[in-house]
Short mmCIF file of N, CA and C in Angstrom, two decimals:
data_model
loop_
_atom_site.label_atom_id
_atom_site.label_comp_id
_atom_site.label_asym_id
_atom_site.label_seq_id
_atom_site.Cartn_x
_atom_site.Cartn_y
_atom_site.Cartn_z
N UNK A 1 9.54 -20.07 -21.84
CA UNK A 1 9.20 -18.84 -21.14
C UNK A 1 7.94 -19.07 -20.30
N UNK A 2 7.96 -18.66 -19.05
CA UNK A 2 6.85 -18.84 -18.14
C UNK A 2 5.87 -17.69 -18.28
N UNK A 3 4.59 -18.04 -18.40
CA UNK A 3 3.56 -17.01 -18.48
C UNK A 3 3.34 -16.42 -17.09
N UNK A 4 3.23 -15.11 -16.99
CA UNK A 4 2.99 -14.44 -15.71
C UNK A 4 1.55 -14.03 -15.63
N UNK A 5 1.02 -14.11 -14.43
CA UNK A 5 -0.37 -13.73 -14.20
C UNK A 5 -0.54 -12.22 -14.31
N UNK A 6 -1.65 -11.81 -14.88
CA UNK A 6 -1.99 -10.40 -14.95
C UNK A 6 -3.01 -10.11 -13.87
N UNK A 7 -2.84 -9.00 -13.21
CA UNK A 7 -3.74 -8.60 -12.14
C UNK A 7 -3.96 -7.10 -12.21
N UNK A 8 -4.65 -6.59 -11.23
CA UNK A 8 -4.85 -5.15 -11.17
C UNK A 8 -4.85 -4.71 -9.71
N UNK A 9 -4.73 -3.43 -9.53
CA UNK A 9 -4.70 -2.89 -8.18
C UNK A 9 -4.83 -1.38 -8.21
N UNK A 10 -4.62 -0.78 -7.07
CA UNK A 10 -4.74 0.67 -6.94
C UNK A 10 -3.57 1.20 -6.12
N UNK A 11 -3.02 2.33 -6.55
CA UNK A 11 -2.04 3.08 -5.77
C UNK A 11 -2.79 4.26 -5.18
N UNK A 12 -2.78 4.34 -3.86
CA UNK A 12 -3.37 5.46 -3.14
C UNK A 12 -2.24 6.28 -2.55
N UNK A 13 -2.00 7.46 -3.08
CA UNK A 13 -1.03 8.37 -2.46
C UNK A 13 -1.87 9.26 -1.55
N UNK A 14 -1.73 9.05 -0.25
CA UNK A 14 -2.56 9.78 0.71
C UNK A 14 -2.04 11.18 0.99
N UNK A 15 -0.72 11.33 1.02
CA UNK A 15 -0.18 12.67 1.20
C UNK A 15 1.26 12.70 0.69
N UNK A 16 1.53 13.75 -0.07
CA UNK A 16 2.87 13.96 -0.62
C UNK A 16 3.07 15.46 -0.83
N UNK A 17 4.27 15.96 -0.55
CA UNK A 17 4.54 17.36 -0.88
C UNK A 17 4.55 17.54 -2.40
N UNK A 18 4.22 18.73 -2.86
CA UNK A 18 4.10 18.96 -4.30
C UNK A 18 5.38 18.62 -5.05
N UNK A 19 6.54 18.88 -4.46
CA UNK A 19 7.81 18.61 -5.15
C UNK A 19 8.01 17.12 -5.40
N UNK A 20 7.35 16.27 -4.63
CA UNK A 20 7.52 14.83 -4.77
C UNK A 20 6.57 14.22 -5.81
N UNK A 21 5.49 14.91 -6.13
CA UNK A 21 4.46 14.36 -7.03
C UNK A 21 5.00 13.86 -8.37
N UNK A 22 5.81 14.64 -9.11
CA UNK A 22 6.31 14.12 -10.38
C UNK A 22 7.24 12.92 -10.21
N UNK A 23 7.95 12.86 -9.08
CA UNK A 23 8.85 11.73 -8.83
C UNK A 23 8.05 10.45 -8.56
N UNK A 24 6.91 10.60 -7.91
CA UNK A 24 6.03 9.46 -7.65
C UNK A 24 5.51 8.92 -8.99
N UNK A 25 5.05 9.81 -9.86
CA UNK A 25 4.57 9.39 -11.18
C UNK A 25 5.67 8.67 -11.96
N UNK A 26 6.87 9.20 -11.90
CA UNK A 26 8.00 8.59 -12.60
C UNK A 26 8.29 7.20 -12.05
N UNK A 27 8.29 7.06 -10.72
CA UNK A 27 8.59 5.76 -10.09
C UNK A 27 7.53 4.72 -10.42
N UNK A 28 6.26 5.09 -10.32
CA UNK A 28 5.18 4.15 -10.63
C UNK A 28 5.21 3.79 -12.12
N UNK A 29 5.40 4.78 -12.96
CA UNK A 29 5.51 4.52 -14.40
C UNK A 29 6.67 3.61 -14.75
N UNK A 30 7.78 3.77 -14.04
CA UNK A 30 8.94 2.92 -14.26
C UNK A 30 8.64 1.47 -13.95
N UNK A 31 7.88 1.22 -12.90
CA UNK A 31 7.50 -0.15 -12.54
C UNK A 31 6.53 -0.72 -13.57
N UNK A 32 5.55 0.07 -13.97
CA UNK A 32 4.50 -0.43 -14.87
C UNK A 32 4.90 -0.40 -16.34
N UNK A 33 5.95 0.33 -16.66
CA UNK A 33 6.41 0.37 -18.04
C UNK A 33 5.64 1.30 -18.95
N UNK A 34 4.91 2.24 -18.35
CA UNK A 34 4.16 3.24 -19.12
C UNK A 34 4.27 4.59 -18.42
N UNK A 35 4.10 5.65 -19.17
CA UNK A 35 4.09 6.98 -18.56
C UNK A 35 2.85 7.12 -17.69
N UNK A 36 3.02 7.72 -16.52
CA UNK A 36 1.92 7.89 -15.58
C UNK A 36 1.68 9.37 -15.34
N UNK A 37 0.43 9.76 -15.40
CA UNK A 37 0.04 11.12 -15.06
C UNK A 37 -1.14 11.01 -14.10
N UNK A 38 -0.88 11.37 -12.85
CA UNK A 38 -1.91 11.24 -11.83
C UNK A 38 -2.62 12.57 -11.65
N UNK A 39 -3.87 12.49 -11.26
CA UNK A 39 -4.67 13.68 -11.01
C UNK A 39 -4.53 14.05 -9.53
N UNK A 40 -3.70 15.05 -9.25
CA UNK A 40 -3.39 15.44 -7.88
C UNK A 40 -4.40 16.45 -7.38
N UNK A 41 -4.80 16.29 -6.13
CA UNK A 41 -5.69 17.27 -5.51
C UNK A 41 -5.15 17.57 -4.10
N UNK A 42 -5.48 18.74 -3.58
CA UNK A 42 -5.00 19.08 -2.23
C UNK A 42 -5.49 18.06 -1.20
N UNK A 43 -4.66 17.76 -0.24
CA UNK A 43 -5.01 16.84 0.84
C UNK A 43 -5.50 17.67 2.03
N UNK A 44 -6.82 17.70 2.26
CA UNK A 44 -7.36 18.54 3.34
C UNK A 44 -6.82 18.19 4.73
N UNK A 45 -6.40 16.94 4.93
CA UNK A 45 -5.91 16.53 6.24
C UNK A 45 -4.51 17.04 6.54
N UNK A 46 -3.81 17.54 5.51
CA UNK A 46 -2.45 18.05 5.71
C UNK A 46 -2.22 19.21 4.75
N UNK A 47 -2.38 20.42 5.23
CA UNK A 47 -2.18 21.59 4.35
C UNK A 47 -0.81 21.55 3.66
N UNK A 48 -0.83 21.86 2.38
CA UNK A 48 0.40 21.86 1.59
C UNK A 48 0.73 20.52 0.97
N UNK A 49 -0.03 19.48 1.30
CA UNK A 49 0.20 18.15 0.73
C UNK A 49 -0.86 17.86 -0.32
N UNK A 50 -0.56 16.87 -1.17
CA UNK A 50 -1.46 16.47 -2.25
C UNK A 50 -1.73 14.98 -2.17
N UNK A 51 -2.84 14.57 -2.78
CA UNK A 51 -3.24 13.17 -2.81
C UNK A 51 -3.64 12.79 -4.23
N UNK A 52 -3.57 11.51 -4.52
CA UNK A 52 -3.99 11.00 -5.84
C UNK A 52 -4.23 9.50 -5.73
N UNK A 53 -5.01 8.99 -6.66
CA UNK A 53 -5.25 7.55 -6.77
C UNK A 53 -5.03 7.15 -8.21
N UNK A 54 -4.52 5.95 -8.39
CA UNK A 54 -4.29 5.45 -9.74
C UNK A 54 -4.58 3.96 -9.76
N UNK A 55 -5.54 3.54 -10.55
CA UNK A 55 -5.80 2.12 -10.75
C UNK A 55 -4.88 1.62 -11.85
N UNK A 56 -4.37 0.42 -11.67
CA UNK A 56 -3.41 -0.13 -12.63
C UNK A 56 -3.74 -1.58 -12.93
N UNK A 57 -3.25 -2.06 -14.04
CA UNK A 57 -3.26 -3.49 -14.32
C UNK A 57 -1.89 -3.84 -14.86
N UNK A 58 -1.42 -5.01 -14.48
CA UNK A 58 -0.08 -5.42 -14.88
C UNK A 58 0.24 -6.79 -14.35
N UNK A 59 1.50 -7.13 -14.33
CA UNK A 59 1.93 -8.44 -13.88
C UNK A 59 1.78 -8.58 -12.37
N UNK A 60 1.48 -9.81 -11.94
CA UNK A 60 1.43 -10.10 -10.51
C UNK A 60 2.79 -9.74 -9.91
N UNK A 61 2.76 -9.14 -8.76
CA UNK A 61 3.99 -8.69 -8.11
C UNK A 61 4.26 -7.21 -8.32
N UNK A 62 3.48 -6.56 -9.17
CA UNK A 62 3.69 -5.13 -9.42
C UNK A 62 3.48 -4.29 -8.17
N UNK A 63 2.56 -4.68 -7.30
CA UNK A 63 2.32 -3.90 -6.08
C UNK A 63 3.58 -3.86 -5.21
N UNK A 64 4.26 -5.00 -5.10
CA UNK A 64 5.50 -5.05 -4.32
C UNK A 64 6.55 -4.14 -4.93
N UNK A 65 6.66 -4.16 -6.24
CA UNK A 65 7.65 -3.32 -6.92
C UNK A 65 7.32 -1.84 -6.75
N UNK A 66 6.04 -1.48 -6.81
CA UNK A 66 5.63 -0.09 -6.62
C UNK A 66 5.94 0.35 -5.19
N UNK A 67 5.58 -0.48 -4.21
CA UNK A 67 5.85 -0.14 -2.81
C UNK A 67 7.35 0.01 -2.57
N UNK A 68 8.14 -0.85 -3.17
CA UNK A 68 9.60 -0.75 -3.03
C UNK A 68 10.14 0.53 -3.64
N UNK A 69 9.56 0.93 -4.76
CA UNK A 69 10.02 2.14 -5.44
C UNK A 69 9.69 3.40 -4.64
N UNK A 70 8.61 3.36 -3.86
CA UNK A 70 8.16 4.56 -3.15
C UNK A 70 8.58 4.61 -1.68
N UNK A 71 8.93 3.49 -1.10
CA UNK A 71 9.18 3.47 0.36
C UNK A 71 10.41 4.31 0.72
N UNK A 72 10.35 4.86 1.89
CA UNK A 72 11.49 5.60 2.41
C UNK A 72 11.52 7.08 2.03
N UNK A 73 10.57 7.54 1.24
CA UNK A 73 10.56 8.95 0.87
C UNK A 73 9.93 9.75 2.01
N UNK A 74 10.60 10.81 2.41
CA UNK A 74 10.10 11.65 3.50
C UNK A 74 8.76 12.28 3.14
N UNK A 75 7.90 12.39 4.12
CA UNK A 75 6.61 13.09 4.00
C UNK A 75 5.65 12.42 3.03
N UNK A 76 5.85 11.14 2.74
CA UNK A 76 4.97 10.42 1.82
C UNK A 76 4.19 9.36 2.60
N UNK A 77 2.88 9.30 2.34
CA UNK A 77 2.03 8.25 2.90
C UNK A 77 1.29 7.62 1.73
N UNK A 78 1.34 6.29 1.64
CA UNK A 78 0.68 5.64 0.52
C UNK A 78 0.23 4.24 0.87
N UNK A 79 -0.63 3.70 0.00
CA UNK A 79 -1.03 2.29 0.05
C UNK A 79 -1.05 1.79 -1.39
N UNK A 80 -0.72 0.53 -1.54
CA UNK A 80 -0.80 -0.12 -2.85
C UNK A 80 -1.51 -1.45 -2.64
N UNK A 81 -2.51 -1.72 -3.47
CA UNK A 81 -3.21 -3.00 -3.40
C UNK A 81 -3.00 -3.77 -4.69
N UNK A 82 -3.11 -5.08 -4.57
CA UNK A 82 -3.04 -5.96 -5.74
C UNK A 82 -4.06 -7.08 -5.55
N UNK A 83 -4.90 -7.29 -6.54
CA UNK A 83 -5.92 -8.33 -6.45
C UNK A 83 -5.31 -9.71 -6.66
N UNK A 84 -5.89 -10.73 -6.01
CA UNK A 84 -5.41 -12.09 -6.24
C UNK A 84 -5.77 -12.56 -7.64
N UNK A 85 -5.03 -13.53 -8.13
CA UNK A 85 -5.34 -14.16 -9.43
C UNK A 85 -5.55 -15.65 -9.17
N UNK A 86 -5.76 -16.41 -10.23
CA UNK A 86 -5.94 -17.85 -10.07
C UNK A 86 -4.65 -18.53 -9.60
N UNK A 87 -3.51 -17.87 -9.77
CA UNK A 87 -2.24 -18.48 -9.38
C UNK A 87 -1.43 -17.67 -8.37
N UNK A 88 -1.95 -16.51 -7.94
CA UNK A 88 -1.24 -15.69 -6.96
C UNK A 88 -2.21 -15.14 -5.93
N UNK A 89 -1.69 -14.88 -4.75
CA UNK A 89 -2.50 -14.24 -3.73
C UNK A 89 -2.42 -12.73 -3.92
N UNK A 90 -3.36 -12.03 -3.33
CA UNK A 90 -3.35 -10.58 -3.41
C UNK A 90 -2.39 -10.01 -2.37
N UNK A 91 -2.26 -8.68 -2.41
CA UNK A 91 -1.34 -8.03 -1.48
C UNK A 91 -1.83 -6.63 -1.15
N UNK A 92 -1.41 -6.19 0.02
CA UNK A 92 -1.66 -4.82 0.44
C UNK A 92 -0.38 -4.31 1.08
N UNK A 93 0.04 -3.12 0.66
CA UNK A 93 1.20 -2.45 1.24
C UNK A 93 0.74 -1.10 1.74
N UNK A 94 1.14 -0.75 2.94
CA UNK A 94 0.86 0.57 3.50
C UNK A 94 2.19 1.15 3.95
N UNK A 95 2.33 2.46 3.81
CA UNK A 95 3.58 3.11 4.21
C UNK A 95 3.29 4.44 4.87
N UNK A 96 3.96 4.68 6.00
CA UNK A 96 3.99 6.00 6.63
C UNK A 96 5.44 6.28 7.02
N UNK A 97 5.82 7.54 7.09
CA UNK A 97 7.20 7.86 7.45
C UNK A 97 7.59 7.33 8.84
N UNK A 98 6.65 7.35 9.78
CA UNK A 98 6.96 6.91 11.15
C UNK A 98 6.98 5.39 11.30
N UNK A 99 6.12 4.69 10.58
CA UNK A 99 5.98 3.24 10.77
C UNK A 99 6.71 2.41 9.72
N UNK A 100 7.04 3.00 8.59
CA UNK A 100 7.66 2.24 7.51
C UNK A 100 6.62 1.47 6.73
N UNK A 101 7.02 0.30 6.20
CA UNK A 101 6.15 -0.48 5.31
C UNK A 101 5.44 -1.58 6.08
N UNK A 102 4.15 -1.73 5.81
CA UNK A 102 3.36 -2.87 6.26
C UNK A 102 2.98 -3.66 5.03
N UNK A 103 3.11 -4.98 5.11
CA UNK A 103 2.72 -5.84 4.00
C UNK A 103 1.79 -6.91 4.52
N UNK A 104 0.73 -7.17 3.79
CA UNK A 104 -0.19 -8.25 4.12
C UNK A 104 -0.52 -9.03 2.86
N UNK A 105 -0.61 -10.34 3.03
CA UNK A 105 -1.12 -11.20 1.97
C UNK A 105 -2.64 -11.15 2.08
N UNK A 106 -3.29 -10.96 0.93
CA UNK A 106 -4.74 -10.82 0.92
C UNK A 106 -5.34 -11.98 0.14
N UNK A 107 -6.30 -12.65 0.76
CA UNK A 107 -6.94 -13.80 0.14
C UNK A 107 -8.00 -13.40 -0.86
N UNK A 108 -8.60 -14.39 -1.46
CA UNK A 108 -9.59 -14.22 -2.52
C UNK A 108 -10.76 -13.33 -2.10
N UNK A 109 -11.14 -13.38 -0.83
CA UNK A 109 -12.30 -12.62 -0.36
C UNK A 109 -11.92 -11.33 0.36
N UNK A 110 -10.65 -10.94 0.25
CA UNK A 110 -10.21 -9.67 0.82
C UNK A 110 -9.70 -9.75 2.24
N UNK A 111 -9.64 -10.95 2.80
CA UNK A 111 -9.14 -11.10 4.17
C UNK A 111 -7.62 -11.10 4.20
N UNK A 112 -7.06 -10.51 5.27
CA UNK A 112 -5.62 -10.60 5.48
C UNK A 112 -5.31 -12.00 5.98
N UNK A 113 -4.32 -12.61 5.36
CA UNK A 113 -3.92 -13.97 5.73
C UNK A 113 -2.57 -13.89 6.44
N UNK A 114 -2.54 -14.32 7.69
CA UNK A 114 -1.32 -14.22 8.49
C UNK A 114 -0.64 -15.59 8.53
N UNK A 115 0.62 -15.66 8.10
CA UNK A 115 1.35 -16.93 8.11
C UNK A 115 1.50 -17.50 9.53
N UNK A 116 1.48 -18.80 9.61
CA UNK A 116 1.56 -19.51 10.88
C UNK A 116 2.76 -19.10 11.72
N UNK A 117 3.93 -18.98 11.09
CA UNK A 117 5.13 -18.65 11.86
C UNK A 117 5.04 -17.26 12.51
N UNK A 118 4.36 -16.33 11.86
CA UNK A 118 4.21 -15.00 12.43
C UNK A 118 3.25 -15.02 13.63
N UNK A 119 2.21 -15.86 13.55
CA UNK A 119 1.31 -16.01 14.69
C UNK A 119 2.04 -16.66 15.87
N UNK A 120 2.83 -17.69 15.58
CA UNK A 120 3.59 -18.36 16.63
C UNK A 120 4.57 -17.39 17.29
N UNK A 121 5.23 -16.57 16.52
CA UNK A 121 6.16 -15.58 17.07
C UNK A 121 5.44 -14.59 17.97
N UNK A 122 4.24 -14.17 17.58
CA UNK A 122 3.46 -13.24 18.40
C UNK A 122 3.09 -13.88 19.74
N UNK A 123 2.72 -15.15 19.71
CA UNK A 123 2.39 -15.86 20.95
C UNK A 123 3.61 -15.97 21.85
N UNK A 124 4.77 -16.28 21.29
CA UNK A 124 6.01 -16.40 22.08
C UNK A 124 6.37 -15.06 22.70
N UNK A 125 6.33 -13.96 21.92
CA UNK A 125 6.66 -12.64 22.46
C UNK A 125 5.72 -12.28 23.60
N UNK A 126 4.46 -12.62 23.46
CA UNK A 126 3.48 -12.36 24.51
C UNK A 126 3.78 -13.20 25.75
N UNK A 127 4.08 -14.48 25.56
CA UNK A 127 4.38 -15.38 26.68
C UNK A 127 5.63 -14.93 27.44
N UNK A 128 6.58 -14.35 26.74
CA UNK A 128 7.80 -13.87 27.38
C UNK A 128 7.61 -12.52 28.07
N UNK A 129 6.43 -11.94 27.91
CA UNK A 129 6.14 -10.67 28.55
C UNK A 129 6.66 -9.46 27.81
N UNK A 130 7.12 -9.66 26.58
CA UNK A 130 7.65 -8.54 25.79
C UNK A 130 6.55 -7.62 25.29
N UNK A 131 5.35 -8.15 25.17
CA UNK A 131 4.22 -7.41 24.61
C UNK A 131 2.94 -8.17 24.95
N UNK A 132 1.82 -7.65 24.51
CA UNK A 132 0.57 -8.38 24.69
C UNK A 132 0.19 -9.04 23.37
N UNK A 133 -0.55 -10.12 23.45
CA UNK A 133 -0.99 -10.80 22.24
C UNK A 133 -1.88 -9.89 21.40
N UNK A 134 -2.71 -9.11 22.06
CA UNK A 134 -3.59 -8.18 21.34
C UNK A 134 -2.77 -7.17 20.52
N UNK A 135 -1.73 -6.62 21.11
CA UNK A 135 -0.89 -5.65 20.40
C UNK A 135 -0.20 -6.30 19.21
N UNK A 136 0.31 -7.51 19.39
CA UNK A 136 0.98 -8.20 18.30
C UNK A 136 0.02 -8.54 17.16
N UNK A 137 -1.18 -8.97 17.50
CA UNK A 137 -2.17 -9.27 16.45
C UNK A 137 -2.56 -7.99 15.72
N UNK A 138 -2.71 -6.89 16.46
CA UNK A 138 -2.99 -5.61 15.80
C UNK A 138 -1.91 -5.26 14.79
N UNK A 139 -0.64 -5.48 15.15
CA UNK A 139 0.46 -5.21 14.21
C UNK A 139 0.39 -6.13 13.00
N UNK A 140 0.07 -7.42 13.22
CA UNK A 140 -0.02 -8.37 12.11
C UNK A 140 -1.15 -8.00 11.15
N UNK A 141 -2.18 -7.35 11.67
CA UNK A 141 -3.31 -6.93 10.83
C UNK A 141 -3.13 -5.52 10.26
N UNK A 142 -2.05 -4.83 10.65
CA UNK A 142 -1.79 -3.49 10.12
C UNK A 142 -2.53 -2.37 10.81
N UNK A 143 -3.04 -2.61 12.02
CA UNK A 143 -3.83 -1.60 12.71
C UNK A 143 -3.08 -0.29 12.94
N UNK A 144 -1.80 -0.31 13.35
CA UNK A 144 -1.11 0.99 13.52
C UNK A 144 -1.08 1.81 12.22
N UNK A 145 -0.92 1.15 11.08
CA UNK A 145 -0.91 1.85 9.78
C UNK A 145 -2.31 2.36 9.47
N UNK A 146 -3.32 1.51 9.70
CA UNK A 146 -4.70 1.94 9.46
C UNK A 146 -5.04 3.15 10.32
N UNK A 147 -4.64 3.11 11.60
CA UNK A 147 -4.94 4.23 12.50
C UNK A 147 -4.31 5.52 11.98
N UNK A 148 -3.06 5.45 11.53
CA UNK A 148 -2.38 6.66 11.05
C UNK A 148 -2.94 7.16 9.71
N UNK A 149 -3.35 6.23 8.85
CA UNK A 149 -3.80 6.61 7.51
C UNK A 149 -5.29 6.96 7.43
N UNK A 150 -6.05 6.60 8.44
CA UNK A 150 -7.51 6.76 8.36
C UNK A 150 -7.93 8.20 8.09
N UNK A 151 -7.31 9.16 8.73
CA UNK A 151 -7.64 10.57 8.50
C UNK A 151 -7.41 10.95 7.04
N UNK A 152 -6.32 10.45 6.47
CA UNK A 152 -5.99 10.77 5.08
C UNK A 152 -6.93 10.06 4.11
N UNK A 153 -7.36 8.87 4.44
CA UNK A 153 -8.31 8.14 3.59
C UNK A 153 -9.64 8.88 3.50
N UNK A 154 -10.16 9.30 4.63
CA UNK A 154 -11.46 9.99 4.63
C UNK A 154 -11.38 11.31 3.87
N UNK A 155 -10.26 11.98 3.95
CA UNK A 155 -10.10 13.24 3.24
C UNK A 155 -10.13 13.02 1.74
N UNK A 156 -9.92 11.77 1.28
CA UNK A 156 -9.92 11.47 -0.14
C UNK A 156 -11.22 10.88 -0.65
N UNK A 157 -12.24 10.74 0.19
CA UNK A 157 -13.50 10.17 -0.26
C UNK A 157 -14.07 10.95 -1.44
N UNK A 158 -14.51 10.23 -2.44
CA UNK A 158 -15.11 10.85 -3.61
C UNK A 158 -14.10 11.24 -4.68
N UNK A 159 -12.83 10.96 -4.47
CA UNK A 159 -11.81 11.31 -5.46
C UNK A 159 -11.92 10.39 -6.66
N UNK A 160 -11.62 10.89 -7.85
CA UNK A 160 -11.71 10.05 -9.05
C UNK A 160 -10.62 8.99 -9.09
N UNK A 161 -10.94 7.86 -9.71
CA UNK A 161 -9.98 6.78 -9.90
C UNK A 161 -9.81 6.56 -11.39
N UNK A 162 -8.55 6.50 -11.87
CA UNK A 162 -8.26 6.28 -13.28
C UNK A 162 -7.60 4.93 -13.43
N UNK A 163 -7.93 4.19 -14.50
CA UNK A 163 -7.32 2.89 -14.76
C UNK A 163 -6.12 3.07 -15.66
N UNK A 164 -5.06 2.35 -15.36
CA UNK A 164 -3.83 2.37 -16.16
C UNK A 164 -3.45 0.94 -16.45
N UNK A 165 -3.17 0.62 -17.71
CA UNK A 165 -2.82 -0.74 -18.10
C UNK A 165 -1.34 -0.82 -18.45
N UNK A 166 -0.70 -1.83 -17.90
CA UNK A 166 0.75 -2.02 -18.14
C UNK A 166 0.97 -2.52 -19.55
N UNK A 167 2.03 -2.03 -20.16
CA UNK A 167 2.45 -2.51 -21.46
C UNK A 167 3.23 -3.80 -21.25
N UNK A 168 2.83 -4.88 -21.90
CA UNK A 168 3.50 -6.17 -21.71
C UNK A 168 4.23 -6.56 -22.96
#
């Protein structure tokens, strides 16, 4: 049996309609293997929506599973982070209804690491006149997602963070 790395991260639900909140808890709990109860508060940036944060610890790869469980839900905006371990790189997932999922590999010091083939593809698209190199690099760094989520992030400043540990 192969030992799996344990890591930790945070789920940031930036905006969700109230009817979706229990389903989000159920989906995250299903991935982590424990019941989840998040502390929901009104999202000032979007009347009628709620926000919550949940810190977690669990197996490496849990952020991808959480993002997969939540993606595609209407009116939901979220981010999931996962810290790197000695044997795995970190990750960041961002989701908005308009843009879909953004994924970035995150290095030991928190930098986004862009694979060589994706950089080469951006250069080719730019050379062919399909786009500009600046626009492609912005997409590789997640700037469109950051731009859309920034208002929701600031509205959550000062919110409490709770730690949740996965049952292994």
